[in-house]
Short mmCIF file of C-alpha atoms in Angstrom, two decimals:
data_model
loop_
_atom_site.label_atom_id
_atom_site.label_comp_id
_atom_site.label_asym_id
_atom_site.label_seq_id
_atom_site.Cartn_x
_atom_site.Cartn_y
_atom_site.Cartn_z
CA GLU A 24 21.72 -21.50 -9.06
CA ASP A 25 19.00 -21.77 -6.44
CA GLN A 26 15.85 -22.53 -8.07
CA VAL A 27 12.18 -22.63 -6.57
CA THR A 28 9.43 -25.10 -8.19
CA GLN A 29 5.76 -24.38 -7.27
CA SER A 30 2.87 -27.40 -7.89
CA PRO A 31 0.15 -27.72 -8.80
CA GLU A 32 0.04 -24.81 -11.30
CA ALA A 33 -3.41 -24.22 -10.68
CA LEU A 34 -5.88 -25.66 -7.80
CA ARG A 35 -9.95 -25.55 -7.56
CA LEU A 36 -11.48 -26.35 -4.64
CA GLN A 37 -15.18 -26.99 -3.14
CA GLU A 38 -15.76 -25.01 0.03
CA GLY A 39 -14.40 -26.83 3.05
CA GLU A 40 -12.24 -29.50 0.54
CA SER A 41 -8.81 -29.22 2.60
CA SER A 42 -5.82 -29.34 0.56
CA SER A 43 -2.10 -28.75 0.11
CA LEU A 44 0.24 -26.97 -1.99
CA ASN A 45 3.89 -27.86 -2.84
CA CYS A 46 6.48 -25.56 -3.06
CA SER A 47 10.11 -27.79 -3.75
CA TYR A 48 13.95 -25.95 -3.47
CA THR A 49 17.35 -25.89 -4.66
CA VAL A 50 19.29 -23.64 -2.47
CA SER A 51 22.75 -22.85 -0.68
CA GLY A 52 22.62 -23.11 2.40
CA LEU A 53 18.71 -22.16 3.10
CA ARG A 54 18.60 -19.21 5.21
CA GLY A 55 15.05 -18.97 5.23
CA LEU A 56 11.56 -19.60 3.23
CA PHE A 57 8.95 -17.55 2.45
CA TRP A 58 5.21 -17.78 1.69
CA TYR A 59 2.92 -14.63 0.60
CA ARG A 60 -0.79 -14.30 -0.96
CA GLN A 61 -1.11 -12.50 -3.72
CA ASP A 62 -4.77 -11.25 -4.36
CA PRO A 63 -5.19 -9.97 -8.25
CA GLY A 64 -4.48 -6.51 -8.98
CA LYS A 65 -2.02 -6.26 -6.03
CA GLY A 66 1.12 -6.38 -4.57
CA PRO A 67 1.72 -9.99 -2.77
CA GLU A 68 1.29 -10.11 1.27
CA PHE A 69 3.75 -11.46 3.68
CA LEU A 70 2.77 -14.39 4.83
CA PHE A 71 5.44 -16.98 7.08
CA THR A 72 8.83 -17.41 6.94
CA LEU A 73 10.48 -20.74 7.99
CA TYR A 74 13.68 -21.10 8.52
CA SER A 75 14.41 -24.75 9.66
CA ALA A 76 13.23 -28.41 8.42
CA GLY A 77 10.71 -29.32 11.12
CA GLU A 78 9.30 -26.30 11.97
CA GLU A 79 5.81 -25.27 11.02
CA LYS A 80 3.88 -21.76 11.06
CA GLU A 81 -0.37 -21.18 11.80
CA LYS A 82 -2.23 -18.36 10.63
CA GLU A 83 -6.54 -19.09 10.29
CA ARG A 84 -7.13 -21.55 8.16
CA LEU A 85 -3.44 -21.94 6.70
CA LYS A 86 -0.39 -24.11 7.75
CA ALA A 87 2.49 -23.61 6.59
CA THR A 88 5.52 -27.00 7.01
CA LEU A 89 9.13 -27.41 5.72
CA THR A 90 11.24 -30.11 5.09
CA LYS A 91 15.04 -30.12 3.96
CA LYS A 92 13.67 -30.26 0.29
CA GLU A 93 10.20 -28.60 0.14
CA SER A 94 7.84 -26.88 1.84
CA PHE A 95 3.81 -27.16 1.91
CA LEU A 96 0.98 -24.50 2.81
CA HIS A 97 -1.95 -26.89 4.16
CA ILE A 98 -5.27 -25.04 3.74
CA THR A 99 -7.92 -25.72 6.57
CA ALA A 100 -11.41 -26.43 5.33
CA PRO A 101 -10.67 -23.10 3.11
CA LYS A 102 -13.56 -20.63 2.18
CA PRO A 103 -14.25 -18.35 -1.10
CA GLU A 104 -11.95 -15.53 0.11
CA ASP A 105 -8.83 -17.75 0.52
CA SER A 106 -8.74 -17.42 -3.11
CA ALA A 107 -5.29 -15.99 -4.20
CA THR A 108 -1.90 -17.02 -6.02
CA TYR A 109 0.56 -18.23 -3.41
CA LEU A 110 3.68 -17.75 -4.05
CA CYS A 111 6.94 -19.47 -2.41
CA ALA A 112 9.91 -17.80 -2.05
CA VAL A 113 13.92 -18.74 -0.85
CA GLN A 114 16.49 -16.54 0.35
CA ALA A 115 19.94 -18.46 0.62
CA GLY A 116 23.60 -17.62 1.61
CA SER A 117 23.83 -13.69 3.74
CA GLY A 118 21.29 -11.61 5.02
CA ASN A 119 21.68 -9.16 1.75
CA THR A 120 21.11 -12.23 -0.87
CA PRO A 121 17.24 -11.02 -2.21
CA LEU A 122 14.36 -13.75 -2.79
CA VAL A 123 14.26 -16.28 -5.23
CA PHE A 124 10.20 -16.34 -6.31
CA GLY A 125 8.78 -19.05 -7.41
CA LYS A 126 6.14 -19.31 -9.99
CA GLY A 127 3.25 -19.36 -7.65
CA THR A 128 -0.16 -21.61 -7.54
CA ARG A 129 -3.46 -19.92 -8.32
CA LEU A 130 -6.12 -21.07 -5.54
CA SER A 131 -10.01 -21.00 -6.61
CA VAL A 132 -12.16 -21.74 -3.74
CA ILE A 133 -15.95 -22.47 -5.05
CA ALA A 134 -18.81 -22.09 -2.65
CA ASN B 4 0.77 4.07 7.40
CA ALA B 5 1.14 4.37 3.71
CA GLY B 6 3.91 1.56 3.35
CA VAL B 7 5.53 0.74 -0.49
CA THR B 8 3.48 3.59 -2.40
CA GLN B 9 4.27 3.09 -6.43
CA THR B 10 4.21 5.72 -8.85
CA PRO B 11 2.06 5.63 -11.33
CA LYS B 12 -0.08 2.64 -11.10
CA PHE B 13 -0.32 2.77 -14.96
CA ARG B 14 1.50 4.01 -18.46
CA VAL B 15 1.36 3.43 -22.10
CA LEU B 16 4.72 4.56 -23.93
CA LYS B 17 5.52 4.35 -27.52
CA THR B 18 8.58 2.55 -28.39
CA GLY B 19 11.96 4.12 -27.88
CA GLN B 20 10.16 6.98 -25.19
CA SER B 21 11.77 6.77 -21.47
CA MET B 22 10.97 7.21 -17.70
CA THR B 23 11.07 6.65 -14.38
CA LEU B 24 9.05 4.66 -11.40
CA LEU B 25 9.02 5.62 -8.51
CA CYS B 26 8.98 3.57 -5.32
CA ALA B 27 8.57 5.49 -1.81
CA GLN B 28 8.50 3.47 1.55
CA ASP B 29 7.89 5.11 5.17
CA MET B 30 9.28 2.15 7.27
CA ASN B 31 12.55 3.42 7.48
CA HIS B 32 13.95 0.29 5.29
CA GLU B 33 17.45 -0.39 4.45
CA TYR B 34 16.31 -2.51 1.66
CA MET B 35 14.81 -2.15 -1.21
CA TYR B 36 14.02 -4.02 -4.40
CA TRP B 37 12.27 -3.94 -7.93
CA TYR B 38 10.81 -6.74 -9.34
CA ARG B 39 8.98 -7.31 -12.78
CA GLN B 40 5.94 -10.30 -13.01
CA ASP B 41 5.05 -11.74 -16.31
CA PRO B 42 2.03 -14.27 -16.69
CA GLY B 43 4.07 -17.64 -16.55
CA MET B 44 6.96 -16.28 -15.42
CA GLY B 45 6.71 -15.56 -11.53
CA LEU B 46 8.76 -12.20 -10.39
CA ARG B 47 11.57 -11.86 -11.33
CA LEU B 48 14.19 -9.40 -9.32
CA ILE B 49 15.40 -6.29 -11.37
CA HIS B 50 17.79 -4.14 -9.00
CA TYR B 51 18.17 -3.81 -5.81
CA SER B 52 19.81 -2.03 -2.81
CA VAL B 53 21.34 -2.20 0.28
CA GLY B 54 21.15 1.22 1.68
CA GLU B 55 21.35 4.62 0.31
CA GLY B 56 23.48 5.46 -2.82
CA THR B 57 24.14 1.47 -3.29
CA THR B 58 22.56 -0.44 -5.97
CA ALA B 59 23.16 -4.18 -7.49
CA LYS B 60 21.86 -5.99 -10.52
CA GLY B 61 19.34 -8.59 -10.23
CA GLU B 62 18.24 -11.65 -12.92
CA VAL B 63 17.39 -9.09 -15.12
CA PRO B 64 18.59 -6.03 -14.99
CA ASP B 65 19.16 -5.02 -19.18
CA GLY B 66 17.23 -2.33 -19.97
CA TYR B 67 16.56 -0.25 -16.68
CA ASN B 68 18.24 1.77 -14.86
CA VAL B 69 18.10 2.64 -10.93
CA SER B 70 18.88 5.23 -8.42
CA ARG B 71 18.75 5.26 -4.38
CA LEU B 72 19.20 8.50 -3.24
CA LYS B 73 17.57 8.64 -0.34
CA LYS B 74 16.55 6.34 1.94
CA GLN B 75 12.65 6.31 1.42
CA ASN B 76 12.73 6.38 -2.93
CA PHE B 77 14.20 3.59 -5.34
CA LEU B 78 13.86 4.76 -8.61
CA LEU B 79 13.05 2.88 -11.42
CA GLY B 80 14.55 3.83 -15.55
CA LEU B 81 13.79 2.70 -18.99
CA GLU B 82 15.69 4.43 -20.80
CA SER B 83 14.45 3.51 -24.17
CA ALA B 84 11.51 1.34 -23.87
CA ALA B 85 10.68 -2.16 -25.40
CA PRO B 86 7.67 -3.97 -26.15
CA SER B 87 9.37 -7.39 -24.16
CA GLN B 88 9.53 -4.59 -21.33
CA THR B 89 5.69 -4.34 -20.74
CA SER B 90 4.71 -6.50 -17.58
CA VAL B 91 3.96 -5.91 -14.07
CA TYR B 92 6.29 -3.78 -11.91
CA PHE B 93 6.51 -4.57 -7.81
CA CYS B 94 8.81 -2.52 -5.20
CA ALA B 95 9.35 -3.73 -2.17
CA SER B 96 10.94 -2.73 0.92
CA ALA B 97 12.56 -4.99 3.59
CA ARG B 98 13.91 -4.09 7.06
CA ILE B 99 17.99 -5.35 8.09
CA GLN B 100 16.23 -8.03 10.37
CA GLY B 101 15.55 -11.03 8.24
CA GLY B 102 12.81 -13.36 8.36
CA TYR B 103 10.01 -9.95 8.09
CA GLY B 104 9.68 -11.13 4.58
CA TYR B 105 9.28 -8.14 1.93
CA THR B 106 6.75 -5.37 2.04
CA PHE B 107 5.42 -5.17 -1.67
CA GLY B 108 3.61 -1.99 -3.50
CA SER B 109 0.62 -2.46 -5.49
CA GLY B 110 2.31 -2.21 -8.92
CA THR B 111 2.95 -0.13 -12.16
CA ARG B 112 1.31 -1.59 -14.89
CA LEU B 113 3.33 -0.72 -17.93
CA THR B 114 2.18 -1.54 -21.91
CA VAL B 115 4.78 -0.13 -24.79
CA VAL B 116 3.34 -0.86 -27.84
#
């Protein structure tokens, strides 16, 4: 069974204090690993897709990396507007296989 | 471009009542999904569809039915609502070509009393 575990459950940072969120996964044949951002009362918003170990993607203050067992979402010099829940998901096997999501990390950035 | 639109946004049902949640997408996506999101449980897949006229069960399908009569619409039905179905429901759609992620709607908050 495909599994995704995110840690920590919640993270509180001061503005400018860089940190990383972790997503560890167990999947038979990784097709892709996805990161989403979810603001309160809204649907998840797509951030990145990673396909193979060693791959990195960047967007503004966010950088996602992938190894064979886990992915990290690095947040550099965060701002209060980066506060949100960050979700990790994996897709296994064929292109029709639905994503399996982790429970998310709730990030709070304090000014 | 509206993306994915869910109707209604909020609903309160009594135990045993039925209702249908509507999801509409205007991006010509082939794939559509229904997830529920509960505190501490994350997003769990209810049903999904890989094309018009096709549906499949996800992780938590019991108590729900779905239909995809038109490519742009995906309906989620609750035949006899139970308090355990109190949740936030999200619809999502995706292209056949992988890697672009899902586009989610803004959710339907359902309370069953």
